[in-house]
Structures are given as C-alpha cells and as structure tokens.
mmCIF file of C-alpha atoms in Angstrom:
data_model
loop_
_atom_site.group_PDB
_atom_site.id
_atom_site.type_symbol
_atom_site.label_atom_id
_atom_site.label_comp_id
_atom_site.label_asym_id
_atom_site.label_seq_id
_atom_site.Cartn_x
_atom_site.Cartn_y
_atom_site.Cartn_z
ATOM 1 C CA UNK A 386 2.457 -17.135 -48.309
ATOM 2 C CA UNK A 387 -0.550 -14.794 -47.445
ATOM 3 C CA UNK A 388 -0.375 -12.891 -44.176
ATOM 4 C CA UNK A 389 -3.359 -11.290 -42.326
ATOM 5 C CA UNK A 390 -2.982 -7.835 -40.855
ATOM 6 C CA UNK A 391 -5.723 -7.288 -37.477
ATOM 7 C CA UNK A 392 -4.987 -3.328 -37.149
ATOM 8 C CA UNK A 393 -8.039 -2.948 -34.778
ATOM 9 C CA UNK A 394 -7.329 0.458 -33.270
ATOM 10 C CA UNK A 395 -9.024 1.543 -29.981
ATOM 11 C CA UNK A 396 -12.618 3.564 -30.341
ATOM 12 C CA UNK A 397 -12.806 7.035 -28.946
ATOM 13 C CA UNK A 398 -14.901 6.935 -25.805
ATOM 14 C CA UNK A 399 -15.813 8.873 -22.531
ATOM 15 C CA UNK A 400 -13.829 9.177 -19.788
ATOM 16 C CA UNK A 401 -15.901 11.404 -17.871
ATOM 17 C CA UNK A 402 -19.709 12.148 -19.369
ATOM 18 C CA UNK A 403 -21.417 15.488 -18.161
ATOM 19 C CA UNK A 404 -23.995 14.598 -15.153
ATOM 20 C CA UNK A 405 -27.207 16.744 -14.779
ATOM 21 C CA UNK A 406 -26.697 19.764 -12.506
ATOM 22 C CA UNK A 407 -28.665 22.387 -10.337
ATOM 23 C CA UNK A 408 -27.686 25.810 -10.080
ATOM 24 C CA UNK A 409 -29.119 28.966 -9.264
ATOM 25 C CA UNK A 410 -29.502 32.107 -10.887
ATOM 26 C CA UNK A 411 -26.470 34.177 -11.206
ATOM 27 C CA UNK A 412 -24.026 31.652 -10.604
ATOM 28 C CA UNK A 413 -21.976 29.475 -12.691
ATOM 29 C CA UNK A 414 -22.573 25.748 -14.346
ATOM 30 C CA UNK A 415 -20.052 23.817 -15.727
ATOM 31 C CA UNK A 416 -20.849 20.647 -17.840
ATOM 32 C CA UNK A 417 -17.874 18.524 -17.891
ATOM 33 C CA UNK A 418 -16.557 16.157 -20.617
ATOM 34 C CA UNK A 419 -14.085 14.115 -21.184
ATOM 35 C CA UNK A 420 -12.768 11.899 -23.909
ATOM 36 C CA UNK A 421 -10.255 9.327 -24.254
ATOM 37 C CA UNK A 422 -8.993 8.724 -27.716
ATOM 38 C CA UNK A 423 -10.185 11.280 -29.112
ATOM 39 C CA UNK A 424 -10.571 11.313 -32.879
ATOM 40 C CA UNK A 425 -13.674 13.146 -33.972
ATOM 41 C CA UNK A 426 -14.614 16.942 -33.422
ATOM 42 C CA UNK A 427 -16.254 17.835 -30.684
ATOM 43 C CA UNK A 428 -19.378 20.318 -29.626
ATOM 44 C CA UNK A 429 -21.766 20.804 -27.244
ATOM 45 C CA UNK A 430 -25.433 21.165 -28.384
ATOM 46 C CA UNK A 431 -28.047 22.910 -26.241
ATOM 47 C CA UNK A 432 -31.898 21.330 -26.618
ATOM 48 C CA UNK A 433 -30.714 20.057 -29.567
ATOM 49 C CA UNK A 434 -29.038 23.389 -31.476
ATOM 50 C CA UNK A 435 -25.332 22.877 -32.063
ATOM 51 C CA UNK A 436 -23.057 25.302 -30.057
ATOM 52 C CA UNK A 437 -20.239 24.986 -32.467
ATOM 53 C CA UNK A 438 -16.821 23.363 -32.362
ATOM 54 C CA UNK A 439 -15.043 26.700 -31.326
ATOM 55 C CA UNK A 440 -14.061 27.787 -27.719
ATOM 56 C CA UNK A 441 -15.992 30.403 -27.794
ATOM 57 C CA UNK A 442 -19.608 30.139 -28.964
ATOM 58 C CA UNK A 443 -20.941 32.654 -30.908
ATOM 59 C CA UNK A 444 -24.398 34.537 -29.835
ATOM 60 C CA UNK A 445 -23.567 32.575 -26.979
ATOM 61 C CA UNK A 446 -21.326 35.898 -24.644
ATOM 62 C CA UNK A 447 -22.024 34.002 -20.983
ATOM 63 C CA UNK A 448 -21.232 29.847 -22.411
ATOM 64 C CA UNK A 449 -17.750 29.029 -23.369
ATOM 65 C CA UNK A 450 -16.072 25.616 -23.864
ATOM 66 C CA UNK A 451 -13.134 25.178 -21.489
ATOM 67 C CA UNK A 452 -10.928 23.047 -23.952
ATOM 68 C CA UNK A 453 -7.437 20.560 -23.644
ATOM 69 C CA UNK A 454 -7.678 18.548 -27.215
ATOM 70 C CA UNK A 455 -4.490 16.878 -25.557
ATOM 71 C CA UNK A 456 -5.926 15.658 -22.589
ATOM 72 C CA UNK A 457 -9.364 15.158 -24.132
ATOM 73 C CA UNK A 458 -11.265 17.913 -21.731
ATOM 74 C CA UNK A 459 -14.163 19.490 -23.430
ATOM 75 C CA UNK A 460 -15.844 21.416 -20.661
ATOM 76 C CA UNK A 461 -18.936 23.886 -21.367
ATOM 77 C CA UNK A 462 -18.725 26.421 -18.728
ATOM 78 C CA UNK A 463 -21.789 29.188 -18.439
ATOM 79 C CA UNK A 464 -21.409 32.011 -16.589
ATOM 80 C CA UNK A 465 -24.071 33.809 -14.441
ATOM 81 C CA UNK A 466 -26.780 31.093 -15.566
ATOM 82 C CA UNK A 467 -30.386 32.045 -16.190
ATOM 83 C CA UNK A 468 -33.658 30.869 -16.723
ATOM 84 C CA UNK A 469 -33.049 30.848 -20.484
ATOM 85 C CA UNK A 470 -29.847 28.013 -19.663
ATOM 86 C CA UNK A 471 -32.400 25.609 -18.295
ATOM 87 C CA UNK A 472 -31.793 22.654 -20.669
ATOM 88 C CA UNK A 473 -30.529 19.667 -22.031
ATOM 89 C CA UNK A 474 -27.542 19.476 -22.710
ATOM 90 C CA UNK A 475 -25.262 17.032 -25.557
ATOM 91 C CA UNK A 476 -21.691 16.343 -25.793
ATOM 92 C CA UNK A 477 -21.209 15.020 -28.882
ATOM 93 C CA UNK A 478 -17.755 13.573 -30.347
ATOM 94 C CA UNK A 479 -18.211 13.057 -34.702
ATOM 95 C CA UNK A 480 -17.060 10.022 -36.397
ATOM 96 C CA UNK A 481 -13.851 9.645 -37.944
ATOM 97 C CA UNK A 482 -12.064 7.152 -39.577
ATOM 98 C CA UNK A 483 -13.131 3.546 -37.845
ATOM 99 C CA UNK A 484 -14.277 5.553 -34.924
ATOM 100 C CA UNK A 485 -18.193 6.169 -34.436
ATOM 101 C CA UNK A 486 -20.290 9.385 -33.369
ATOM 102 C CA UNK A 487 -20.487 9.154 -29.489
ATOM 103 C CA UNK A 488 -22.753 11.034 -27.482
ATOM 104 C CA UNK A 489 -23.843 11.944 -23.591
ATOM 105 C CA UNK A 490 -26.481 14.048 -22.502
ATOM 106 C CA UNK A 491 -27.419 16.110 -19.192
ATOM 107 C CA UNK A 492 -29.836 18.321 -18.170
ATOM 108 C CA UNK A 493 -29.009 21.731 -16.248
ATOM 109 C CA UNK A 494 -31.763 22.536 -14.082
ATOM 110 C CA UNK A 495 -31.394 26.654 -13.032
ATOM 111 C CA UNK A 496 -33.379 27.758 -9.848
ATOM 112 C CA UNK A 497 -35.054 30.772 -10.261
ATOM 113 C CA UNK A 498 -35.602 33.659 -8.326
ATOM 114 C CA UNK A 499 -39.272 34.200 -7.751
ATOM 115 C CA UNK A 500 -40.658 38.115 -6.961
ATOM 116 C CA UNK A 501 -44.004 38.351 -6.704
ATOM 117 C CA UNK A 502 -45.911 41.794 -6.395
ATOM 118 C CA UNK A 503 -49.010 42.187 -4.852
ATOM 119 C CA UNK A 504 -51.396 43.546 -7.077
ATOM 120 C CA UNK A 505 -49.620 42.066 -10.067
ATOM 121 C CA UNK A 506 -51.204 38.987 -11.648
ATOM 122 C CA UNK A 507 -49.267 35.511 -11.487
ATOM 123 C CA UNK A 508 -46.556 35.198 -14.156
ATOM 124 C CA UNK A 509 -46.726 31.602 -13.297
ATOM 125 C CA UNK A 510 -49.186 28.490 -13.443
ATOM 126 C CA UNK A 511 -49.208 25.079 -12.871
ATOM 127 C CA UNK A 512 -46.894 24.696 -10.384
ATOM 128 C CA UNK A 513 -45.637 21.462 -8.324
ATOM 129 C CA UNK A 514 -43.953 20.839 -5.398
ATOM 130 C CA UNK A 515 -41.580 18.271 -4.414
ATOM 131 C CA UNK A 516 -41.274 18.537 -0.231
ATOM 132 C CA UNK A 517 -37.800 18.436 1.494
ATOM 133 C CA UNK A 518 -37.984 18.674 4.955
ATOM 134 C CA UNK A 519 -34.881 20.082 7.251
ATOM 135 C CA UNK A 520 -34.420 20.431 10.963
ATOM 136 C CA UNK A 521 -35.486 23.311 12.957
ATOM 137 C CA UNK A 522 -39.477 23.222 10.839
ATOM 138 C CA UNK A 523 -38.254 24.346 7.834
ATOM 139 C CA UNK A 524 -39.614 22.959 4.657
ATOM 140 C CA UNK A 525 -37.746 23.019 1.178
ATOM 141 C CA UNK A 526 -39.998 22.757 -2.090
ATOM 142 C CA UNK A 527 -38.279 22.205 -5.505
ATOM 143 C CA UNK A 528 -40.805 23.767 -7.320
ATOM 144 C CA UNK A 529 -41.265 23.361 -10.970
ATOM 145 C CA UNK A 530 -44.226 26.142 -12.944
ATOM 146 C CA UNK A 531 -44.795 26.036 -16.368
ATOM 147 C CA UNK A 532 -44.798 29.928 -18.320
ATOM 148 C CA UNK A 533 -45.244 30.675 -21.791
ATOM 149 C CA UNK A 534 -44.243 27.187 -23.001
ATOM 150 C CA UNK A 535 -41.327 25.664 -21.017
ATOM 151 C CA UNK A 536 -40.724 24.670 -17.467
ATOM 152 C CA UNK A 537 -38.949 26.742 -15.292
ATOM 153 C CA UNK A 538 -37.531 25.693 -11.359
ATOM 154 C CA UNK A 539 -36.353 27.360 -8.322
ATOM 155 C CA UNK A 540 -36.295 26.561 -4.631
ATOM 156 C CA UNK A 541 -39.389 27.922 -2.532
ATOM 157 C CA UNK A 542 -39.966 27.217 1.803
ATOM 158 C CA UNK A 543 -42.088 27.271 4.506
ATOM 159 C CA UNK A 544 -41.750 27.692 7.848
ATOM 160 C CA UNK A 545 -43.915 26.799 10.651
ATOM 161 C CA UNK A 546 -43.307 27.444 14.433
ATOM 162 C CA UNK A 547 -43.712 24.357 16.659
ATOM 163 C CA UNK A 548 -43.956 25.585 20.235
ATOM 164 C CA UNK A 549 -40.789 24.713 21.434
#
C-alpha cells in the first residue's frame, strides 16, 4: 500500500501593501505593511538600499519600523520628513522554506518648502506644473524642479482677483 502525502502549506502574502504618499516637510509619513503568513524576514529598502531587518534603522535617527511579527504589521514610520525622504520605497518579505520572496513598492513624494531671495540666483531649474484649481480664484500647482540630480516637489499658488 503506498500513500501520498499533499502538505501544501499556505504562501506568505500581503494583507495590506504600502500605497504612495504625499507629505510635507516637517511632518510625518508612515508606509504601512502588512503580511499574512508570515514566514520570511522582513525590511524596508529605500531607492533600492536595504534599511535593515531591525526596528530601528541605523544612520537612519528620523525612520523607524513600527513592528507586530504576531500580527504581521511591518510599518516604516519617518519622522519630520525631508527632501532627502523623497523616494521609493520596498517592502520586502525573504523566502523561506516553500514560501517565495514577496515584494511591494511605493513612492513618498515630500513637498518642499520653497524660499526664494531676491538677489540670490535660482537653486532650482526645470520646473513643471500640474494646475489644481479651487474656489474663491485660487490656483494649486504641484510643482516638480529638478536640482543637482534628483527631483524634488512641493505645492506652489496663484491667486488672481476676479472683480466680484
């Protein structure tokens, strides 16, 4: 008598995958994760440099990952976000066993704060604009400008007077 064993066990997979964000300078961003059946370790990359599997990341003092193994939360939380946080971002969950490398991505997108001085040449260039128009004659612009190599965004208006 020969008997066949079918021990398929169930894959680790997302419950909840991070979804891009905008935030502002100064506040906070949180990337969440999720993971049910959870087998693999898990980290958080940043434009493709691994964060770590730790809680808290090292060179990283303002990013930290808010973690329940038990529940499967992996959340990367960063704290007074700046320019320098604009970027993808990659939850990744290793292999183990039968289960396979999974992986989600999102991009945080940090609105900058934009002083100008006049006098003082432009510290940007190449910018675009994105119109959003609001009640009352105001006009949002997501504006993206390239400087020294990467893309940086914030939120710039206009404001026009109507006659009414």
């Amino acid at each position: 008598m020969s008997m066949v064993l079918d021990c398929t066990a169930e894959q680790q997979k997302f419950r909840l995958t991070p979804v891009d964000l905008v935030e502002s300078e100064g506040t906070e961003a949180l990337l969440r994760c999720e993971i049910h059946n959870a087998a693999g370790l898990v980290q958080w990359t940043k434009d493709g440099f691994a964060l770590g599997f730790a809680q808290s990341i090292p060179g990283y003092p303002r990013y930290s990952v808010l973690a329940d193994s038990g529940q499967g939360i992996y959340n990367l939380r960063i704290v007074n976000v700046t320019l320098e946080d604009d970027a993808e971002y990659q939850c990744q969950v290793g292999p183990y066993m039968h289960h396979t490398l999974i992986r989600a991505k999102a991009k945080l997108t940090v609105i900058g704060k934009c002083h100008y001085h006049h006098g003082e040449p432009a510290l940007f260039a190449s910018n675009f604009r994105w119109p959003t128009f609001y009640e009352n004659s105001v006009s949002l612009f997501f504006v993206r400008r390239w400087y020294l190599g990467k893309f940086y965004s914030f939120l710039d208006y206009n404001m026009t007077t109507t006659g009414k």
